[in-house]
Every structure is written in structure tokens, then in C-alpha cells.
Amino acid sequence: AQKVTQAQTEISVVEKEDVTLDCVYETRDTTYYLFWYKQPPSGELVFLIRRNSFDEQNEISGRYSWNFQKSTSSFNFTITASQVVDSAVYFCALMAESGGSYIPTFGRGTSLIVHP
Amino acid sequence: DAGVIQSPRHEVTEMGQEVTLRCKPISGHDYLFWYRQTMMRGLELLIYFNNNVPIDDSGMPEDRFSAKMPNASFSTLKIQPSEPRDSAVYFCASRSNRNTGELFFGEGSRLTVL
């Protein structure tokens, strides 16, 4: 069974603060994929990043960075110098093989509110 | 290229009425997913298709829900009869034939059943 836990339901920060969104996953598969999606107030889910289980290298994209640690089954997401436009719900997802197909399981999401 | 297109964006209906939600996936994508999002349950997978064939519908809540994909460019999710507890945002997503790739989501259909 696959499971994704985003323990932080809501985080509130002031603009320019750094913020880390936690994601802990469970799977028995050795091959799996992890994702982050952003859901802004407009409602659509926007893909941010995909990592496979064999690549633990951290990734940085502008103010966004991701820390993948298999030892702790975590795939955390950090926003540096947060901005009001970062306010959104962020979803972590895990995808491992299930019945021959790869189907993503989503966490419950973390609502990030960035105050000016 | 156009993304995943869903219609209607908003639907308000009365209990007992039939509701049909529509989705046009990204051209060339082989997988299509229907998700439901509620505050209580988060994002739930209802059903997914591969090459227009339903593969897993175990997430469909009950017989009132049905989904079809008559061709590669169109899918429907139907609720008949609708109930207030069906109120949610319904998302359609598609994925290429690389079955480990990311999903591309539509903007969602917000359904309110009175």
C-alpha cells in the first residue's frame, strides 16, 4: 500500500521568510516516483517536480528546493524568501506500481499562506 | 498546445438531477484520470482509463457514478441521481504513455448539489 503524509495542514508566514513543507511517504516498492503539485486559489493543480527513487540528489529551481531522503522516507519542499504569490495548497504525491500501472497517491495537502 | 479542458467549470443542481462532467485530455496522452476533491477526504481517485479502456474504477463511490471514454479525446463522468454529498470539485487529468510521468490536470468542475 502507498501512503503520503503531509502533517502540516496549514502554514502561515510573512513575506520573505523561508518555509519548508514536509512530506513523508510509505511504500514497499523499490522503484517509485515522488511529485509536488501547487494548487493556487484559482483551483488548478500545477506540476512542480518529479523525482525517481534512484535519484536522491537535491534539486533547486529558483526559490524552490527539494530535499529527498530515502533514509527517512521524506521529500520536503522549501521555498526561500517566500512571496505572496506562493500562497497556495501544495500536494505531495507518491507513485509506485499497482497492478501493472503507476497510479499516484496524493497527500492531504498543506495550505501555505504568505502575508505581505 | 491546449491543456486538459473540463466543462462545466461550475454546476449547481438540485438533488436527484443528473449531472454530466466533461473532459478533453491533452492530445496524444494515453491515460485519463478522474479525481474528486473535498475538504474531508482530499484528492480521491475515482477511475482511470488507459487507451480509452477503464482500468480501475474501485474509487467510484457507488452505482450512481459512471464514467465513459468513447474516444481518445473525450471522457464523461456522470452522476445520476445526484445527492448533496456529491458536492465537490471534480478534476480530470491526463498523462502520456510514459506511465511514470506527471499528471496534467484540468481546472476542475465545481459541483454543488442543493
mmCIF file of C-alpha atoms in Angstrom:
data_model
loop_
_atom_site.group_PDB
_atom_site.id
_atom_site.type_symbol
_atom_site.label_atom_id
_atom_site.label_comp_id
_atom_site.label_asym_id
_atom_site.label_seq_id
_atom_site.Cartn_x
_atom_site.Cartn_y
_atom_site.Cartn_z
ATOM 1 C CA ALA A 1 0.000 0.000 0.000
ATOM 2 C CA GLN A 2 1.103 3.522 -0.690
ATOM 3 C CA LYS A 3 0.672 6.382 1.703
ATOM 4 C CA VAL A 4 1.649 10.030 1.761
ATOM 5 C CA THR A 5 1.530 12.109 4.915
ATOM 6 C CA GLN A 6 1.635 15.870 4.932
ATOM 7 C CA ALA A 7 1.398 16.564 8.617
ATOM 8 C CA GLN A 8 1.225 20.331 8.265
ATOM 9 C CA THR A 9 -2.349 21.276 7.458
ATOM 10 C CA GLU A 10 -1.687 24.998 7.267
ATOM 11 C CA ILE A 11 1.391 27.193 7.499
ATOM 12 C CA SER A 12 1.307 30.938 7.823
ATOM 13 C CA VAL A 13 4.414 33.039 7.202
ATOM 14 C CA VAL A 14 5.313 36.621 6.492
ATOM 15 C CA GLU A 15 6.746 37.528 3.128
ATOM 16 C CA LYS A 16 10.493 36.908 2.741
ATOM 17 C CA GLU A 17 10.537 34.147 5.324
ATOM 18 C CA ASP A 18 11.797 30.715 4.323
ATOM 19 C CA VAL A 19 9.309 27.885 4.705
ATOM 20 C CA THR A 20 9.590 24.102 4.475
ATOM 21 C CA LEU A 21 6.691 21.843 3.631
ATOM 22 C CA ASP A 22 7.079 18.298 4.881
ATOM 23 C CA CYS A 23 6.186 15.118 3.033
ATOM 24 C CA VAL A 24 6.637 11.603 4.375
ATOM 25 C CA TYR A 25 5.777 8.602 2.260
ATOM 26 C CA GLU A 26 5.343 4.861 2.665
ATOM 27 C CA THR A 27 5.795 2.191 0.039
ATOM 28 C CA ARG A 28 7.247 -1.290 -0.202
ATOM 29 C CA ASP A 29 8.349 -0.779 -3.784
ATOM 30 C CA THR A 30 11.973 -0.092 -4.555
ATOM 31 C CA THR A 31 11.047 1.831 -7.693
ATOM 32 C CA TYR A 32 8.767 4.766 -7.157
ATOM 33 C CA TYR A 33 8.294 8.402 -8.071
ATOM 34 C CA LEU A 34 7.590 11.459 -5.980
ATOM 35 C CA PHE A 35 5.882 14.654 -7.053
ATOM 36 C CA TRP A 36 4.922 18.062 -5.788
ATOM 37 C CA TYR A 37 1.962 19.983 -7.143
ATOM 38 C CA LYS A 38 0.772 23.511 -6.412
ATOM 39 C CA GLN A 39 -2.895 24.447 -6.249
ATOM 40 C CA PRO A 40 -3.277 28.247 -6.274
ATOM 41 C CA PRO A 41 -6.568 29.917 -5.320
ATOM 42 C CA SER A 42 -7.701 29.653 -8.942
ATOM 43 C CA GLY A 43 -8.028 25.920 -8.374
ATOM 44 C CA GLU A 44 -5.979 24.059 -10.964
ATOM 45 C CA LEU A 45 -3.161 21.729 -9.898
ATOM 46 C CA VAL A 46 0.178 22.678 -11.341
ATOM 47 C CA PHE A 47 3.033 20.202 -11.579
ATOM 48 C CA LEU A 48 6.244 21.363 -9.884
ATOM 49 C CA ILE A 49 8.690 18.457 -9.742
ATOM 50 C CA ARG A 50 9.125 14.720 -10.249
ATOM 51 C CA ARG A 51 11.864 12.579 -8.667
ATOM 52 C CA ASN A 52 12.507 8.880 -9.001
ATOM 53 C CA SER A 53 13.608 6.667 -6.149
ATOM 54 C CA PHE A 54 17.087 6.169 -7.575
ATOM 55 C CA ASP A 55 17.954 9.818 -7.660
ATOM 56 C CA GLU A 56 18.463 11.313 -4.228
ATOM 57 C CA GLN A 57 20.158 14.410 -5.494
ATOM 58 C CA ASN A 58 18.557 17.549 -4.144
ATOM 59 C CA GLU A 59 17.152 19.959 -6.664
ATOM 60 C CA ILE A 60 16.943 23.720 -6.742
ATOM 61 C CA SER A 61 14.817 25.789 -9.061
ATOM 62 C CA GLY A 62 14.936 29.467 -8.313
ATOM 63 C CA ARG A 63 13.476 29.999 -4.856
ATOM 64 C CA TYR A 64 12.256 26.409 -4.708
ATOM 65 C CA SER A 65 14.316 23.472 -3.477
ATOM 66 C CA TRP A 66 13.556 19.861 -2.729
ATOM 67 C CA ASN A 67 15.263 17.530 -0.275
ATOM 68 C CA PHE A 68 14.766 13.821 -0.958
ATOM 69 C CA GLN A 69 15.976 11.460 1.778
ATOM 70 C CA LYS A 70 15.233 7.760 1.396
ATOM 71 C CA SER A 71 16.593 7.040 4.874
ATOM 72 C CA THR A 72 13.707 8.967 6.397
ATOM 73 C CA SER A 73 11.225 8.433 3.521
ATOM 74 C CA SER A 74 10.848 12.152 3.140
ATOM 75 C CA PHE A 75 10.619 14.525 0.220
ATOM 76 C CA ASN A 76 10.493 18.009 1.682
ATOM 77 C CA PHE A 77 9.921 21.226 -0.211
ATOM 78 C CA THR A 78 11.483 24.548 0.769
ATOM 79 C CA ILE A 79 10.543 27.969 -0.503
ATOM 80 C CA THR A 80 13.205 30.580 0.119
ATOM 81 C CA ALA A 81 12.222 34.220 0.590
ATOM 82 C CA SER A 82 8.532 33.463 0.263
ATOM 83 C CA GLN A 83 6.251 35.782 -1.666
ATOM 84 C CA VAL A 84 2.518 36.412 -1.532
ATOM 85 C CA VAL A 85 2.149 34.642 -4.884
ATOM 86 C CA ASP A 86 3.391 31.457 -3.214
ATOM 87 C CA SER A 87 0.124 31.284 -1.261
ATOM 88 C CA ALA A 88 -1.481 28.024 -2.346
ATOM 89 C CA VAL A 89 -2.177 24.475 -1.313
ATOM 90 C CA TYR A 90 0.790 22.216 -2.009
ATOM 91 C CA PHE A 91 0.353 18.498 -2.591
ATOM 92 C CA CYS A 92 2.954 15.806 -2.349
ATOM 93 C CA ALA A 93 2.272 12.608 -4.302
ATOM 94 C CA LEU A 94 3.791 9.145 -4.483
ATOM 95 C CA MET A 95 3.565 6.861 -7.460
ATOM 96 C CA ALA A 96 4.536 3.195 -7.322
ATOM 97 C CA GLU A 97 3.433 0.237 -9.368
ATOM 98 C CA SER A 98 -0.008 -1.059 -8.621
ATOM 99 C CA GLY A 99 -1.403 -3.883 -10.716
ATOM 100 C CA GLY A 100 0.933 -3.100 -13.571
ATOM 101 C CA SER A 101 0.232 0.608 -13.665
ATOM 102 C CA TYR A 102 1.695 3.571 -11.886
ATOM 103 C CA ILE A 103 -1.031 5.458 -10.106
ATOM 104 C CA PRO A 104 -0.331 8.475 -7.916
ATOM 105 C CA THR A 105 -1.463 8.729 -4.330
ATOM 106 C CA PHE A 106 -1.777 12.260 -3.012
ATOM 107 C CA GLY A 107 -1.246 13.627 0.446
ATOM 108 C CA ARG A 108 -3.922 15.800 2.044
ATOM 109 C CA GLY A 109 -2.069 18.952 1.127
ATOM 110 C CA THR A 110 -0.516 21.831 3.064
ATOM 111 C CA SER A 111 -2.100 25.239 2.794
ATOM 112 C CA LEU A 112 0.561 27.931 2.705
ATOM 113 C CA ILE A 113 -0.458 31.490 3.461
ATOM 114 C CA VAL A 114 2.115 34.174 2.859
ATOM 115 C CA HIS A 115 1.246 37.520 4.391
ATOM 116 C CA PRO A 116 2.614 40.767 2.960
ATOM 117 C CA ASP B 1 -0.790 23.086 -27.034
ATOM 118 C CA ALA B 2 -4.039 23.246 -25.092
ATOM 119 C CA GLY B 3 -4.074 21.664 -21.667
ATOM 120 C CA VAL B 4 -6.744 19.434 -20.212
ATOM 121 C CA ILE B 5 -10.115 21.040 -20.755
ATOM 122 C CA GLN B 6 -13.024 20.468 -18.428
ATOM 123 C CA SER B 7 -16.605 21.637 -18.570
ATOM 124 C CA PRO B 8 -18.597 22.988 -16.965
ATOM 125 C CA ARG B 9 -16.390 24.958 -14.578
ATOM 126 C CA HIS B 10 -19.278 25.376 -12.191
ATOM 127 C CA GLU B 11 -22.504 23.435 -11.857
ATOM 128 C CA VAL B 12 -25.294 23.992 -9.401
ATOM 129 C CA THR B 13 -28.077 21.476 -9.452
ATOM 130 C CA GLU B 14 -30.788 20.078 -7.258
ATOM 131 C CA MET B 15 -30.742 16.735 -5.569
ATOM 132 C CA GLY B 16 -31.969 13.982 -7.837
ATOM 133 C CA GLN B 17 -30.857 15.615 -11.069
ATOM 134 C CA GLU B 18 -28.414 14.061 -13.477
ATOM 135 C CA VAL B 19 -25.007 15.701 -13.737
ATOM 136 C CA THR B 20 -22.552 15.185 -16.572
ATOM 137 C CA LEU B 21 -18.985 16.448 -16.357
ATOM 138 C CA ARG B 22 -16.827 16.504 -19.444
ATOM 139 C CA CYS B 23 -13.129 16.281 -20.108
ATOM 140 C CA LYS B 24 -10.881 16.648 -23.118
ATOM 141 C CA PRO B 25 -7.391 15.311 -22.372
ATOM 142 C CA ILE B 26 -4.173 16.557 -23.892
ATOM 143 C CA SER B 27 -3.800 15.219 -27.400
ATOM 144 C CA GLY B 28 -1.613 12.137 -27.525
ATOM 145 C CA HIS B 29 -1.998 11.278 -23.861
ATOM 146 C CA ASP B 30 -2.931 7.669 -23.249
ATOM 147 C CA TYR B 31 -4.063 7.883 -19.647
ATOM 148 C CA LEU B 32 -7.036 9.761 -18.249
ATOM 149 C CA PHE B 33 -7.895 10.090 -14.579
ATOM 150 C CA TRP B 34 -10.914 11.415 -12.716
ATOM 151 C CA TYR B 35 -10.319 12.741 -9.199
ATOM 152 C CA ARG B 36 -12.684 14.233 -6.639
ATOM 153 C CA GLN B 37 -11.510 16.829 -4.144
ATOM 154 C CA THR B 38 -13.296 17.577 -0.884
ATOM 155 C CA MET B 39 -12.193 19.151 2.361
ATOM 156 C CA MET B 40 -12.971 15.979 4.260
ATOM 157 C CA ARG B 41 -11.272 13.450 2.016
ATOM 158 C CA GLY B 42 -8.746 15.408 -0.005
ATOM 159 C CA LEU B 43 -7.994 14.201 -3.526
ATOM 160 C CA GLU B 44 -9.552 10.826 -4.278
ATOM 161 C CA LEU B 45 -9.003 8.844 -7.454
ATOM 162 C CA LEU B 46 -12.352 7.776 -8.847
ATOM 163 C CA ILE B 47 -11.389 5.971 -12.041
ATOM 164 C CA TYR B 48 -8.708 5.913 -14.680
ATOM 165 C CA PHE B 49 -8.536 4.887 -18.312
ATOM 166 C CA ASN B 50 -5.694 3.656 -20.483
ATOM 167 C CA ASN B 51 -6.220 3.893 -24.233
ATOM 168 C CA ASN B 52 -9.927 4.586 -23.636
ATOM 169 C CA VAL B 53 -10.390 1.428 -21.566
ATOM 170 C CA PRO B 54 -11.394 1.730 -17.892
ATOM 171 C CA ILE B 55 -8.661 0.067 -15.857
ATOM 172 C CA ASP B 56 -9.622 0.667 -12.257
ATOM 173 C CA ASP B 57 -12.941 2.052 -11.075
ATOM 174 C CA SER B 58 -12.623 0.929 -7.471
ATOM 175 C CA GLY B 59 -12.698 4.529 -6.353
ATOM 176 C CA MET B 60 -16.132 5.225 -7.788
ATOM 177 C CA PRO B 61 -18.290 5.794 -4.712
ATOM 178 C CA GLU B 62 -21.381 3.903 -5.789
ATOM 179 C CA ASP B 63 -23.527 2.926 -8.707
ATOM 180 C CA ARG B 64 -24.790 6.445 -9.109
ATOM 181 C CA PHE B 65 -21.413 7.304 -10.606
ATOM 182 C CA SER B 66 -20.371 6.212 -14.078
ATOM 183 C CA ALA B 67 -17.595 7.224 -16.440
ATOM 184 C CA LYS B 68 -17.030 6.677 -20.114
ATOM 185 C CA MET B 69 -14.330 7.401 -22.631
ATOM 186 C CA PRO B 70 -15.809 6.853 -26.102
ATOM 187 C CA ASN B 71 -12.653 8.072 -27.842
ATOM 188 C CA ALA B 72 -9.180 9.336 -27.129
ATOM 189 C CA SER B 73 -10.240 12.955 -26.916
ATOM 190 C CA PHE B 74 -13.312 12.850 -24.701
ATOM 191 C CA SER B 75 -14.484 11.479 -21.388
ATOM 192 C CA THR B 76 -17.540 11.983 -19.217
ATOM 193 C CA LEU B 77 -18.282 11.476 -15.566
ATOM 194 C CA LYS B 78 -21.961 11.132 -14.829
ATOM 195 C CA ILE B 79 -23.802 11.215 -11.534
ATOM 196 C CA GLN B 80 -27.380 10.040 -11.569
ATOM 197 C CA PRO B 81 -29.160 10.814 -9.330
ATOM 198 C CA SER B 82 -27.053 13.455 -7.656
ATOM 199 C CA GLU B 83 -27.028 13.974 -3.880
ATOM 200 C CA PRO B 84 -25.780 16.865 -1.717
ATOM 201 C CA ARG B 85 -22.813 14.772 -0.543
ATOM 202 C CA ASP B 86 -21.572 14.675 -4.134
ATOM 203 C CA SER B 87 -20.741 18.371 -3.878
ATOM 204 C CA ALA B 88 -17.022 18.644 -4.603
ATOM 205 C CA VAL B 89 -14.509 19.733 -7.191
ATOM 206 C CA TYR B 90 -14.001 17.083 -9.847
ATOM 207 C CA PHE B 91 -10.695 17.050 -11.657
ATOM 208 C CA CYS B 92 -9.762 15.360 -14.856
ATOM 209 C CA ALA B 93 -6.085 14.684 -15.545
ATOM 210 C CA SER B 94 -4.184 13.092 -18.378
ATOM 211 C CA ARG B 95 -0.772 11.542 -18.767
ATOM 212 C CA SER B 96 1.360 10.481 -21.682
ATOM 213 C CA ASN B 97 2.137 6.861 -22.461
ATOM 214 C CA ARG B 98 5.179 7.181 -20.244
ATOM 215 C CA ASN B 99 3.250 5.762 -17.350
ATOM 216 C CA THR B 100 5.653 7.091 -14.759
ATOM 217 C CA GLY B 101 5.219 10.671 -15.820
ATOM 218 C CA GLU B 102 3.417 13.508 -14.183
ATOM 219 C CA LEU B 103 -0.283 14.131 -14.487
ATOM 220 C CA PHE B 104 -1.609 17.242 -16.176
ATOM 221 C CA PHE B 105 -4.767 18.498 -14.531
ATOM 222 C CA GLY B 106 -7.703 20.448 -15.839
ATOM 223 C CA GLU B 107 -9.091 23.431 -13.965
ATOM 224 C CA GLY B 108 -11.752 21.312 -12.317
ATOM 225 C CA SER B 109 -15.531 21.311 -12.269
ATOM 226 C CA ARG B 110 -17.035 22.632 -9.060
ATOM 227 C CA LEU B 111 -20.296 20.803 -8.402
ATOM 228 C CA THR B 112 -22.856 21.974 -5.879
ATOM 229 C CA VAL B 113 -25.878 19.785 -5.264
ATOM 230 C CA LEU B 114 -28.620 21.513 -3.295
#
